[in-house]
Amino acid sequence: MIAEHLPALQVVIPLMAAPLCILLHRASGAWFVSLVASWCSFAVAVALLGQVQAGGPISYPLGDWAPPWGIEYRVDMVSAFVLVIVSTIGAVVIPYARASVEREVPSDRAYLFYCMYCLCLTGMLGIAITGDAFNLFVFLEIASLSSYVLVSMGADRRALMAAYRYLIMGTIGATFYIIGVGLLYMMTGTLNMADLAERLPAVAETRTILTALAFLTVGISLKLALFPLHLWLPNAYAFAPSVVTAFLAATATKVAVYALIRIYFTIFGGIDVFETMAVREVLMGLAIVAMFAGSLVAVYQNNVKRMLAYSSIAQIGYMVLGISIASVTGLSGGIIHLFNHALMKGALFLALGCVVLRLGSAHVRDLDGIGRRMPLTMAAFVLGGLSLIGVPLTVGFVSKWTLIQAALERGWWPLAVIILLTSLLAVIYVWRIVEVSYFRPVPEGAADIAEAPASMLVPLWVLAGACVYFGARAEQTVTIARAAAATLLGVSP
Amino acid sequence: MNVLGLYNYWIVVVLMMTGFYVVIAQNNLIKKVVGLNIFQVSVFVFYISMSKVKGGTAPILDPGIQVYGNPLPHVLILTAIVVGVATMALALALVVRIRHAYGTIEEDDIDAQEEEP
């Protein structure tokens, strides 16, 4: 009974938790509600992944209105995988949130924080599960509006401007997306993704469809911060509360990448957009620039949060690069990097949150000798950093290895060289932090600081441990990612 | 190419570009929000005008009528309007907070305040 309604519950549970947080009106009660909601979502997502692995894609007609007229929730390998990514991060971050929110968000607003957190989770899970192009827009806006609020809750007043700019850019992106959907609807008369895929090839040659593709690409690229549409990201991540940065960095851009994958491989699945509509040249070019520019700018940042934000822009480049290769290996490289980057960036930002909790700053000059003052936190940070570089036995290696393989399969060896070169840039900025925190003396007269509380260390080490675990035992994730890529491309794995 | 026959799209494009230009060029945060609103509304007009069927009437079932307009885009736009209202409310609330924090809503002045350490 419950098993067949899991797709609806996936979205409904966090959605219902949000108003409950408001009604409870107390930080501890709201925290507990979001804890229960996000753990339930995690359980549902894992159950859905199991169902899909056993019995193939699930189609769930919402309110029993048959698709393509009603809204269809559709769970296949890709969406199940993204659901697991989002809900894992959601479930890991929330126990951590309590201590961190207490420190960084005024106590009378903490319950609103948890309400927005639940809504944001709802939106992102909704994007991953829906099979309807317009419904995706609605969830995109639920996720975005709540993340603007979350960003604006940062203690620094610059958080307000960051949230405002994020709102302007995000709304333009979402509006571009609905223009694209409108143009598709004009030509096909349907909004269901599977239905669109069937009807589009017949009208593929028209200028309307080409325009629609351009609007959809630009709109979603704004949301996923693809270079040069990334301008909102560094400040939003740098000034948001630490929990929010960790949560958004690990999930928001991933979900947008997922939406891009859906557009190219499901909605436009019947047309080879990469060969006929010059999508490959555009995406691959921007991805390569993002990888270089993001990493280079990251090297010069003094605020570690900003540094990691620029590194995110570079990492998004890797994901988009995987998409633009558009072979099973390339796409699986992109998909696997969704998961791996969520783990490592989650771990890095959570570690940084612990540092901010004790030091009140994430500036490089304040981090002298922090490795000796907070050994557990910084050890996790180093693990995350190693993954970012792509050292063997960490998750970063798995994604980069898959991407390099994909480039070589196509015979594009310069791409493989570029991937290696940008990894070297990652060595530079990660090493800067390692050098400061381990090889510099603790400043004299510095107050004694304790390690972060267990409620924060445990989630941090769950993610840092996962970076190593899934790096050493990559078969599981690689198998899922390959199966997902194969379904998207319509070939057998 | 019937330029006049597509006048609804011309209106949409002109509105859209006006809004977009205001968002980019304006320095005042409130005016930017207004531009954003115009930009969004142009898309609403786009959806609504595309659902018009020539000679069709309002989609209320009646035995004497054969041709109806398409009601679906209207419903979609109801949803989009709600999203637009929420965005606008949030943007204005943020501007209020920005004014409290900086004492101004001119972007240049805010940037200037940030540059002084």
Coordinates of C-alpha atoms in Angstrom, one line a residue:
Chain A
M1 CA 0.0 0.0 0.0
I2 CA 2.7 2.5 1.1
A3 CA 5.2 1.0 -1.4
E4 CA 3.1 2.1 -4.4
H5 CA 2.7 5.7 -3.1
L6 CA 6.4 6.2 -2.4
P7 CA 6.9 8.7 -5.3
A8 CA 4.2 11.0 -3.9
L9 CA 5.5 10.6 -0.3
Q10 CA 9.0 11.6 -1.4
V11 CA 7.7 15.1 -2.0
V12 CA 4.8 15.3 0.4
I13 CA 6.7 14.5 3.6
P14 CA 9.1 17.5 3.5
L15 CA 6.3 19.7 2.1
M16 CA 4.0 18.9 5.1
A17 CA 6.9 19.3 7.5
A18 CA 7.4 23.0 6.5
P19 CA 4.1 24.4 7.8
L20 CA 4.5 22.2 10.8
C21 CA 7.8 24.0 11.6
I22 CA 5.9 27.3 11.6
L23 CA 3.1 26.0 13.8
L24 CA 5.6 24.7 16.4
H25 CA 7.3 28.1 16.5
R26 CA 10.2 26.8 18.6
A27 CA 13.7 26.1 17.2
S28 CA 14.0 22.7 18.9
G29 CA 10.6 21.5 17.8
A30 CA 11.1 22.7 14.2
W31 CA 14.5 21.1 14.2
F32 CA 13.1 17.8 15.3
V33 CA 10.3 17.9 12.6
S34 CA 12.9 18.6 9.9
L35 CA 15.1 15.8 11.2
V36 CA 12.2 13.3 11.0
A37 CA 11.1 14.6 7.6
S38 CA 14.6 14.5 6.0
W39 CA 15.4 11.0 7.4
C40 CA 12.0 9.7 6.1
S41 CA 12.8 11.2 2.7
F42 CA 16.1 9.4 2.8
A43 CA 14.4 6.1 3.5
V44 CA 11.9 6.7 0.8
A45 CA 14.6 7.6 -1.8
V46 CA 16.6 4.5 -0.9
A47 CA 13.4 2.3 -1.2
L48 CA 12.7 3.9 -4.6
L49 CA 16.2 3.2 -5.9
G50 CA 15.7 -0.4 -4.8
Q51 CA 12.4 -0.6 -6.6
V52 CA 13.8 0.8 -9.8
Q53 CA 16.8 -1.5 -9.7
A54 CA 14.5 -4.5 -9.3
G55 CA 11.6 -3.6 -11.5
G56 CA 12.5 -0.8 -13.9
P57 CA 11.1 2.7 -14.1
I58 CA 8.1 3.7 -12.0
S59 CA 5.4 5.9 -13.4
Y60 CA 3.1 7.5 -10.8
P61 CA 0.0 9.4 -12.0
L62 CA -0.5 12.2 -9.4
G63 CA -4.1 12.3 -8.2
D64 CA -4.8 9.4 -10.5
W65 CA -5.0 11.6 -13.6
A66 CA -3.5 9.5 -16.4
P67 CA -0.5 11.0 -18.1
P68 CA 0.1 12.9 -20.4
W69 CA -3.0 14.9 -19.2
G70 CA -2.2 14.7 -15.5
I71 CA 1.1 15.3 -13.9
E72 CA 3.3 12.2 -13.9
Y73 CA 6.0 11.4 -11.4
R74 CA 8.5 9.3 -13.1
V75 CA 11.3 7.5 -11.3
D76 CA 14.0 5.9 -13.5
M77 CA 17.6 5.1 -12.7
V78 CA 18.8 8.7 -13.1
S79 CA 16.1 10.3 -11.0
A80 CA 16.3 7.6 -8.3
F81 CA 20.1 8.3 -8.1
V82 CA 19.6 12.1 -7.8
L83 CA 16.9 11.6 -5.2
V84 CA 19.3 9.5 -3.1
I85 CA 22.0 12.2 -3.5
V86 CA 19.7 15.0 -2.4
S87 CA 18.1 13.2 0.5
T88 CA 21.4 11.8 1.7
I89 CA 22.9 15.3 2.0
G90 CA 19.6 16.5 3.5
A91 CA 19.6 13.7 6.1
V92 CA 23.3 14.2 7.0
V93 CA 23.2 18.0 7.2
I94 CA 20.2 18.3 9.5
P95 CA 21.7 16.8 12.7
Y96 CA 24.7 19.1 12.1
A97 CA 22.4 22.1 11.6
R98 CA 21.4 22.4 15.2
A99 CA 24.6 23.7 16.8
S100 CA 25.6 25.6 13.7
V101 CA 22.2 27.4 13.3
E102 CA 22.2 28.3 17.0
R103 CA 25.5 30.1 16.5
E104 CA 24.8 31.8 13.1
V105 CA 21.1 32.5 13.0
P106 CA 19.2 34.7 15.5
S107 CA 17.2 32.3 17.8
D108 CA 13.8 33.9 17.1
R109 CA 14.2 33.1 13.4
A110 CA 15.6 29.6 13.7
Y111 CA 12.2 27.9 13.3
L112 CA 11.8 29.8 10.0
F113 CA 15.2 28.5 8.9
Y114 CA 14.0 24.9 9.4
C115 CA 10.8 25.7 7.5
M116 CA 12.7 27.0 4.6
Y117 CA 15.1 24.1 4.8
C118 CA 12.1 21.6 4.4
L119 CA 10.7 23.6 1.5
C120 CA 14.1 23.7 -0.2
L121 CA 14.4 19.9 0.2
T122 CA 10.8 19.5 -1.2
G123 CA 11.7 21.6 -4.3
M124 CA 14.9 19.7 -5.1
L125 CA 13.3 16.3 -4.6
G126 CA 10.4 17.4 -6.8
I127 CA 12.7 18.5 -9.6
A128 CA 14.3 15.1 -9.5
I129 CA 11.1 13.1 -9.5
T130 CA 8.7 14.9 -11.8
G131 CA 8.0 13.9 -15.4
D132 CA 6.3 17.1 -16.4
A133 CA 8.2 20.0 -17.9
F134 CA 6.0 22.7 -16.3
N135 CA 5.9 21.0 -12.9
L136 CA 9.6 21.1 -13.0
F137 CA 9.5 24.9 -13.2
V138 CA 7.2 25.0 -10.1
F139 CA 9.6 22.9 -8.1
L140 CA 12.6 24.8 -9.4
E141 CA 11.0 28.0 -8.0
I142 CA 10.0 26.3 -4.7
A143 CA 13.7 25.3 -4.3
S144 CA 15.0 28.6 -5.5
L145 CA 12.8 30.9 -3.5
S146 CA 13.5 29.0 -0.3
S147 CA 17.2 29.1 -1.0
Y148 CA 17.2 32.9 -1.4
V149 CA 15.7 33.1 2.0
L150 CA 18.2 30.7 3.4
V151 CA 21.1 32.6 1.9
S152 CA 19.8 35.9 3.3
M153 CA 19.9 34.5 6.8
G154 CA 23.6 34.9 6.9
A155 CA 25.0 37.0 9.8
D156 CA 26.9 39.4 7.5
R157 CA 24.9 42.1 5.9
R158 CA 26.5 41.2 2.6
A159 CA 24.4 38.1 2.7
L160 CA 21.3 40.3 1.9
M161 CA 22.9 41.7 -1.3
A162 CA 24.1 38.2 -2.2
A163 CA 20.5 36.8 -1.8
Y164 CA 19.1 39.7 -3.8
R165 CA 21.5 39.2 -6.7
Y166 CA 20.8 35.4 -6.5
L167 CA 17.1 36.2 -6.7
I168 CA 17.4 38.4 -9.8
M169 CA 19.6 35.9 -11.7
G170 CA 17.6 32.9 -10.5
T171 CA 14.3 34.5 -11.6
I172 CA 15.7 35.4 -15.0
G173 CA 16.8 31.8 -15.3
A174 CA 13.5 30.3 -14.3
T175 CA 11.6 32.7 -16.7
F176 CA 13.9 31.7 -19.6
Y177 CA 13.0 28.1 -18.7
I178 CA 9.3 28.8 -19.0
I179 CA 9.7 30.6 -22.2
G180 CA 11.4 27.5 -23.6
V181 CA 8.7 25.3 -22.2
G182 CA 6.0 27.6 -23.8
L183 CA 7.7 27.3 -27.2
L184 CA 7.8 23.5 -26.9
Y185 CA 4.1 23.5 -25.9
M186 CA 3.3 25.6 -29.0
M187 CA 4.8 23.1 -31.3
T188 CA 3.7 19.9 -29.6
G189 CA 0.7 20.6 -27.4
T190 CA 2.1 18.6 -24.5
L191 CA 4.1 19.1 -21.3
N192 CA 4.8 15.6 -20.4
M193 CA 8.5 14.8 -20.9
A194 CA 8.0 11.4 -22.4
D195 CA 5.2 12.7 -24.6
L196 CA 7.4 15.6 -25.7
A197 CA 10.2 13.2 -26.6
E198 CA 7.9 11.3 -28.9
R199 CA 6.5 14.4 -30.7
L200 CA 9.5 16.6 -31.0
P201 CA 11.4 14.7 -33.8
A202 CA 8.5 15.5 -36.2
V203 CA 9.0 19.3 -35.7
A204 CA 12.8 19.2 -35.0
E205 CA 13.7 21.3 -38.0
T206 CA 11.7 24.4 -37.1
R207 CA 13.3 27.5 -35.7
T208 CA 10.8 27.5 -32.8
I209 CA 12.3 24.3 -31.4
L210 CA 15.9 25.6 -31.8
T211 CA 14.9 28.8 -30.0
A212 CA 13.2 26.7 -27.3
L213 CA 16.4 24.7 -26.8
A214 CA 18.4 27.9 -26.5
F215 CA 16.1 29.4 -23.9
L216 CA 16.0 26.1 -21.9
T217 CA 19.8 25.8 -22.0
V218 CA 20.5 29.4 -20.9
G219 CA 17.8 29.3 -18.2
I220 CA 19.0 26.1 -16.6
S221 CA 22.7 27.2 -17.0
L222 CA 21.9 30.2 -14.9
K223 CA 20.6 27.9 -12.1
L224 CA 23.5 25.6 -12.3
A225 CA 26.1 28.5 -12.4
L226 CA 27.7 27.4 -15.6
F227 CA 30.5 29.8 -16.6
P228 CA 29.9 32.7 -17.5
L229 CA 26.5 32.7 -15.7
H230 CA 28.0 31.9 -12.3
L231 CA 28.2 35.5 -11.0
W232 CA 25.6 34.9 -8.2
L233 CA 27.3 31.9 -6.8
P234 CA 30.5 33.0 -5.0
N235 CA 28.9 35.6 -2.8
A236 CA 25.8 33.5 -2.1
Y237 CA 27.9 30.7 -0.9
A238 CA 30.4 32.9 1.0
F239 CA 27.9 34.8 3.1
A240 CA 25.1 32.2 3.7
P241 CA 25.1 30.4 7.0
S242 CA 27.6 27.5 6.9
V243 CA 24.8 24.8 7.0
V244 CA 23.1 26.4 4.0
T245 CA 26.4 26.6 2.1
A246 CA 27.1 22.9 2.7
F247 CA 23.5 22.0 1.8
L248 CA 23.2 24.1 -1.4
A249 CA 26.7 23.5 -2.6
A250 CA 26.1 19.7 -2.4
T251 CA 22.6 19.7 -3.8
A252 CA 21.2 22.8 -5.6
T253 CA 23.6 22.9 -8.5
K254 CA 23.4 19.1 -8.8
V255 CA 19.7 19.2 -9.3
A256 CA 20.1 21.8 -11.9
V257 CA 22.6 19.7 -13.7
Y258 CA 20.0 16.9 -13.5
A259 CA 17.4 19.1 -15.1
L260 CA 19.9 19.9 -18.0
I261 CA 20.5 16.1 -18.5
R262 CA 16.7 15.6 -18.6
I263 CA 16.3 18.3 -21.2
Y264 CA 19.0 17.0 -23.5
F265 CA 18.5 13.3 -23.2
T266 CA 14.8 12.9 -22.3
I267 CA 12.8 15.8 -23.8
F268 CA 15.1 16.1 -26.8
G269 CA 15.9 12.4 -26.6
G270 CA 14.6 11.8 -30.1
I271 CA 16.9 14.4 -31.7
D272 CA 20.7 14.3 -31.6
V273 CA 21.1 17.8 -30.3
F274 CA 24.8 17.3 -29.8
E275 CA 25.4 16.7 -33.5
T276 CA 22.7 18.8 -35.2
M277 CA 22.2 21.8 -32.9
A278 CA 25.8 22.7 -32.0
V279 CA 25.1 22.0 -28.3
R280 CA 28.3 20.1 -27.9
E281 CA 30.6 22.9 -29.0
V282 CA 28.9 25.4 -26.7
L283 CA 28.7 23.2 -23.6
M284 CA 32.2 21.7 -24.0
G285 CA 33.8 25.1 -24.6
L286 CA 32.1 26.7 -21.6
A287 CA 32.9 23.7 -19.4
I288 CA 36.6 23.9 -20.2
V289 CA 36.7 27.6 -19.5
A290 CA 34.8 27.0 -16.2
M291 CA 37.3 24.4 -15.2
F292 CA 40.3 26.7 -15.7
A293 CA 38.7 30.0 -14.7
G294 CA 37.0 28.6 -11.5
S295 CA 40.2 26.9 -10.3
L296 CA 42.4 29.8 -11.2
V297 CA 40.3 32.3 -9.3
A298 CA 40.0 29.9 -6.4
V299 CA 43.8 30.0 -6.0
Y300 CA 43.6 33.7 -5.3
Q301 CA 40.8 33.8 -2.7
N302 CA 41.5 34.5 0.9
N303 CA 38.0 33.6 2.3
V304 CA 38.0 29.8 2.3
K305 CA 34.3 29.7 1.7
R306 CA 34.7 31.8 -1.4
M307 CA 37.6 29.7 -2.5
L308 CA 35.5 26.5 -2.3
A309 CA 32.6 28.3 -4.1
Y310 CA 34.9 29.1 -7.1
S311 CA 36.1 25.5 -6.9
S312 CA 32.4 24.5 -7.2
I313 CA 32.2 26.4 -10.5
A314 CA 35.2 24.5 -11.8
Q315 CA 33.6 21.2 -10.6
I316 CA 30.4 22.0 -12.4
G317 CA 32.6 22.3 -15.4
Y318 CA 33.5 18.7 -15.1
M319 CA 29.9 17.6 -14.8
V320 CA 28.9 19.6 -17.9
L321 CA 32.0 18.3 -19.7
G322 CA 30.7 14.7 -19.1
I323 CA 27.3 15.7 -20.5
S324 CA 28.8 17.3 -23.6
I325 CA 30.8 14.1 -24.4
A326 CA 27.4 12.4 -24.7
S327 CA 28.7 8.8 -24.8
V328 CA 27.7 6.2 -22.1
T329 CA 31.0 6.6 -20.4
G330 CA 31.0 10.4 -20.6
L331 CA 27.5 10.8 -19.3
S332 CA 28.1 8.3 -16.5
G333 CA 31.2 10.3 -15.6
G334 CA 29.0 13.4 -15.3
I335 CA 26.4 11.6 -13.3
I336 CA 28.9 9.9 -11.0
H337 CA 30.5 13.3 -10.4
L338 CA 27.1 14.6 -9.2
F339 CA 27.3 12.1 -6.4
N340 CA 31.0 12.4 -5.7
H341 CA 31.1 16.2 -5.7
A342 CA 28.1 16.3 -3.4
L343 CA 30.0 14.1 -0.9
M344 CA 33.3 16.0 -1.1
K345 CA 31.9 19.6 -1.2
G346 CA 29.4 18.6 1.6
A347 CA 32.4 17.4 3.7
L348 CA 34.5 20.4 3.0
F349 CA 31.8 23.0 3.7
L350 CA 30.7 21.1 6.9
A351 CA 34.4 21.1 8.1
L352 CA 34.5 24.8 7.4
G353 CA 31.2 25.2 9.4
C354 CA 32.9 23.6 12.4
V355 CA 35.8 26.1 12.0
V356 CA 33.4 29.0 11.8
L357 CA 31.6 27.7 14.9
R358 CA 34.8 27.9 17.0
L359 CA 36.8 30.7 15.3
G360 CA 34.0 32.9 13.9
S361 CA 35.8 33.3 10.7
A362 CA 36.7 31.4 7.5
H363 CA 39.6 33.7 6.5
V364 CA 42.9 32.2 5.6
R365 CA 44.8 34.5 7.9
D366 CA 42.8 33.2 10.9
L367 CA 43.5 29.5 10.1
D368 CA 47.2 29.4 11.3
G369 CA 47.8 26.1 13.0
I370 CA 44.1 25.2 13.0
G371 CA 45.1 21.6 12.1
R372 CA 46.5 21.2 15.6
R373 CA 43.7 23.0 17.4
M374 CA 40.9 21.1 15.7
P375 CA 42.6 17.9 14.5
L376 CA 39.4 15.9 13.7
T377 CA 37.8 18.7 11.7
M378 CA 40.8 19.5 9.6
A379 CA 41.6 15.8 9.0
A380 CA 38.1 15.6 7.4
F381 CA 38.8 18.8 5.5
V382 CA 42.0 17.3 4.1
L383 CA 40.2 14.1 3.0
G384 CA 37.7 16.3 1.1
G385 CA 40.5 18.3 -0.4
L386 CA 42.2 15.2 -1.6
S387 CA 39.0 14.1 -3.3
L388 CA 38.7 17.5 -4.9
I389 CA 42.2 17.0 -6.4
G390 CA 41.3 13.4 -7.5
V391 CA 43.9 11.4 -5.5
P392 CA 43.5 7.7 -6.0
L393 CA 41.3 5.9 -3.4
T394 CA 39.1 9.0 -3.1
V395 CA 35.8 9.6 -5.0
G396 CA 37.3 12.5 -7.0
F397 CA 39.7 10.0 -8.7
V398 CA 36.7 7.8 -9.8
S399 CA 34.9 10.7 -11.5
K400 CA 38.1 12.0 -13.2
W401 CA 39.2 8.6 -14.3
T402 CA 35.8 8.0 -15.9
L403 CA 35.8 11.3 -17.6
I404 CA 39.4 10.8 -18.9
Q405 CA 38.3 7.3 -20.2
A406 CA 35.4 8.9 -22.0
A407 CA 37.6 11.5 -23.6
L408 CA 40.1 8.8 -24.8
E409 CA 37.2 6.6 -26.0
R410 CA 36.3 9.4 -28.4
G411 CA 39.9 10.0 -29.2
W412 CA 39.9 13.5 -27.8
W413 CA 43.2 13.3 -25.9
P414 CA 43.5 17.1 -25.4
L415 CA 40.5 16.9 -23.2
A416 CA 42.2 14.3 -21.0
V417 CA 45.2 16.6 -20.7
I418 CA 42.9 19.5 -19.7
I419 CA 41.3 17.4 -17.0
L420 CA 44.8 16.6 -15.6
L421 CA 45.9 20.2 -15.8
T422 CA 42.9 21.6 -13.9
S423 CA 43.4 18.9 -11.2
L424 CA 46.9 20.4 -10.7
L425 CA 45.3 23.8 -10.1
A426 CA 43.2 22.1 -7.4
V427 CA 46.4 20.9 -5.8
I428 CA 47.5 24.5 -5.4
Y429 CA 44.5 25.9 -3.6
V430 CA 44.0 22.8 -1.4
W431 CA 47.7 22.9 -0.5
R432 CA 47.4 26.5 0.5
I433 CA 44.9 25.6 3.2
V434 CA 46.9 22.5 4.3
E435 CA 50.1 24.6 4.6
V436 CA 48.4 27.2 6.7
S437 CA 46.6 24.9 9.0
Y438 CA 49.4 22.3 9.6
F439 CA 52.8 24.0 9.0
R440 CA 52.3 27.4 10.7
P441 CA 52.5 27.8 14.4
V442 CA 49.4 28.5 16.4
P443 CA 49.4 32.3 16.9
E444 CA 50.6 33.3 20.4
G445 CA 48.0 34.3 22.8
A446 CA 45.3 32.6 20.8
A447 CA 42.4 31.5 23.0
D448 CA 42.1 27.7 23.6
I449 CA 39.4 26.3 21.3
A450 CA 37.8 23.0 21.6
E451 CA 37.0 20.5 18.9
A452 CA 33.5 20.9 17.4
P453 CA 30.7 19.1 19.2
A454 CA 29.9 15.5 18.3
S455 CA 26.6 16.5 16.7
M456 CA 28.7 18.3 14.0
L457 CA 31.7 15.9 13.8
V458 CA 29.6 12.8 13.2
P459 CA 27.8 14.1 10.0
L460 CA 31.1 15.6 8.9
W461 CA 32.9 12.3 9.2
V462 CA 30.0 10.4 7.6
L463 CA 30.6 12.4 4.4
A464 CA 34.4 12.4 4.7
G465 CA 34.3 8.6 5.3
A466 CA 32.0 8.2 2.3
C467 CA 34.5 10.1 0.1
V468 CA 37.0 7.3 0.9
Y469 CA 34.6 4.4 1.0
F470 CA 33.0 5.1 -2.4
G471 CA 36.5 5.9 -3.7
A472 CA 37.9 2.5 -2.8
R473 CA 34.7 0.6 -3.7
A474 CA 33.7 2.5 -6.8
E475 CA 31.9 -0.5 -8.5
Q476 CA 28.6 0.2 -6.8
T477 CA 28.2 3.9 -7.9
V478 CA 29.8 3.3 -11.3
T479 CA 27.3 0.5 -12.0
I480 CA 24.4 2.7 -11.1
A481 CA 25.8 5.7 -13.1
R482 CA 26.4 3.5 -16.1
A483 CA 22.9 2.0 -16.0
A484 CA 21.5 5.6 -15.6
A485 CA 23.5 6.8 -18.6
A486 CA 22.5 3.8 -20.7
T487 CA 18.8 4.4 -20.0
L488 CA 19.2 8.1 -20.9
L489 CA 21.0 7.3 -24.2
G490 CA 18.6 4.4 -24.9
V491 CA 21.3 1.7 -25.3
S492 CA 22.0 -1.4 -23.2
P493 CA 24.7 -0.8 -20.5
Chain B
M1 CA 5.8 36.7 -43.4
N2 CA 2.9 38.4 -42.0
V3 CA 4.4 40.9 -39.6
L4 CA 1.2 42.5 -38.4
G5 CA -0.6 39.2 -37.9
L6 CA 2.0 38.3 -35.3
Y7 CA 1.4 41.5 -33.4
N8 CA 0.9 39.6 -30.1
Y9 CA 4.4 38.3 -30.3
W10 CA 5.8 41.7 -31.0
I11 CA 4.1 43.0 -27.9
V12 CA 5.6 40.1 -25.9
V13 CA 9.1 40.7 -27.3
V14 CA 9.0 44.4 -26.7
L15 CA 7.8 44.0 -23.1
M16 CA 10.3 41.2 -22.5
M17 CA 13.3 43.3 -23.7
T18 CA 12.0 46.4 -21.8
G19 CA 11.9 44.4 -18.6
F20 CA 15.2 42.8 -19.2
Y21 CA 16.9 46.1 -20.0
V22 CA 15.5 47.7 -16.8
V23 CA 16.9 44.8 -14.7
I24 CA 20.3 45.2 -16.2
A25 CA 20.6 48.9 -16.5
Q26 CA 18.9 50.2 -13.4
N27 CA 20.8 51.1 -10.3
N28 CA 17.9 51.3 -7.9
L29 CA 17.0 47.9 -6.4
I30 CA 13.2 48.6 -6.4
K31 CA 13.3 49.6 -10.1
K32 CA 15.2 46.4 -10.9
V33 CA 12.4 44.4 -9.2
V34 CA 9.8 46.2 -11.3
G35 CA 11.8 45.4 -14.4
L36 CA 11.9 41.8 -13.4
N37 CA 8.2 41.9 -13.0
I38 CA 7.6 43.3 -16.5
F39 CA 9.9 40.6 -17.8
Q40 CA 7.9 37.9 -16.1
V41 CA 4.6 39.4 -17.2
S42 CA 5.6 39.4 -20.8
V43 CA 5.9 35.6 -20.6
F44 CA 2.4 35.4 -19.1
V45 CA 1.1 37.4 -22.1
F46 CA 3.0 35.0 -24.4
Y47 CA 1.3 31.9 -22.9
I48 CA -2.1 33.5 -22.8
S49 CA -2.0 34.8 -26.4
M50 CA -0.8 31.5 -27.8
S51 CA -3.8 29.6 -26.4
K52 CA -6.2 31.7 -28.5
V53 CA -7.8 29.7 -31.3
K54 CA -9.1 31.8 -34.2
G55 CA -12.9 31.9 -34.0
G56 CA -12.9 29.9 -30.8
T57 CA -14.7 31.0 -27.7
A58 CA -14.2 30.6 -23.9
P59 CA -13.8 27.0 -23.0
I60 CA -17.2 26.5 -21.4
L61 CA -18.9 23.4 -22.8
D62 CA -22.1 24.3 -24.8
P63 CA -23.9 22.2 -27.4
G64 CA -24.0 25.1 -29.9
I65 CA -20.3 25.8 -30.0
Q66 CA -17.7 23.8 -31.9
V67 CA -14.4 25.7 -31.4
Y68 CA -12.9 26.5 -28.1
G69 CA -9.8 28.3 -27.0
N70 CA -7.2 26.2 -25.2
P71 CA -7.6 26.6 -21.4
L72 CA -4.5 24.8 -20.3
P73 CA -2.0 27.7 -20.8
H74 CA -4.3 29.9 -18.7
V75 CA -4.1 27.5 -15.8
L76 CA -0.4 27.2 -16.2
I77 CA -0.1 31.0 -16.0
L78 CA -2.3 31.1 -12.9
T79 CA 0.5 29.0 -11.3
A80 CA 3.2 31.2 -12.8
I81 CA 1.5 34.3 -11.4
V82 CA 1.5 32.8 -7.9
V83 CA 5.2 32.1 -8.3
G84 CA 5.7 35.7 -9.6
V85 CA 3.9 37.2 -6.6
A86 CA 6.0 35.2 -4.2
T87 CA 9.2 36.2 -6.0
M88 CA 8.1 39.9 -5.9
A89 CA 7.2 39.8 -2.2
L90 CA 10.5 38.1 -1.3
A91 CA 12.5 40.6 -3.4
L92 CA 10.7 43.6 -1.8
A93 CA 11.2 42.1 1.6
L94 CA 14.9 41.7 0.9
V95 CA 15.1 45.4 -0.3
V96 CA 13.6 46.5 3.0
R97 CA 16.2 44.6 4.9
I98 CA 18.9 45.9 2.6
R99 CA 17.7 49.5 3.3
H100 CA 17.9 48.8 7.1
A101 CA 21.4 47.4 6.8
Y102 CA 22.9 49.9 4.4
G103 CA 20.7 53.0 4.6
T104 CA 20.3 53.1 0.8
I105 CA 18.9 51.1 -2.1
E106 CA 21.2 52.4 -4.8
E107 CA 23.5 49.6 -6.0
D108 CA 26.5 51.9 -6.5
D109 CA 26.2 53.3 -3.0
I110 CA 26.0 49.8 -1.5
D111 CA 29.1 48.7 -3.5
A112 CA 30.9 51.8 -2.4
Q113 CA 30.2 51.0 1.3
E114 CA 31.5 47.5 0.8
E115 CA 34.7 48.6 -0.7
E116 CA 35.7 50.7 2.4
P117 CA 37.0 48.1 4.8

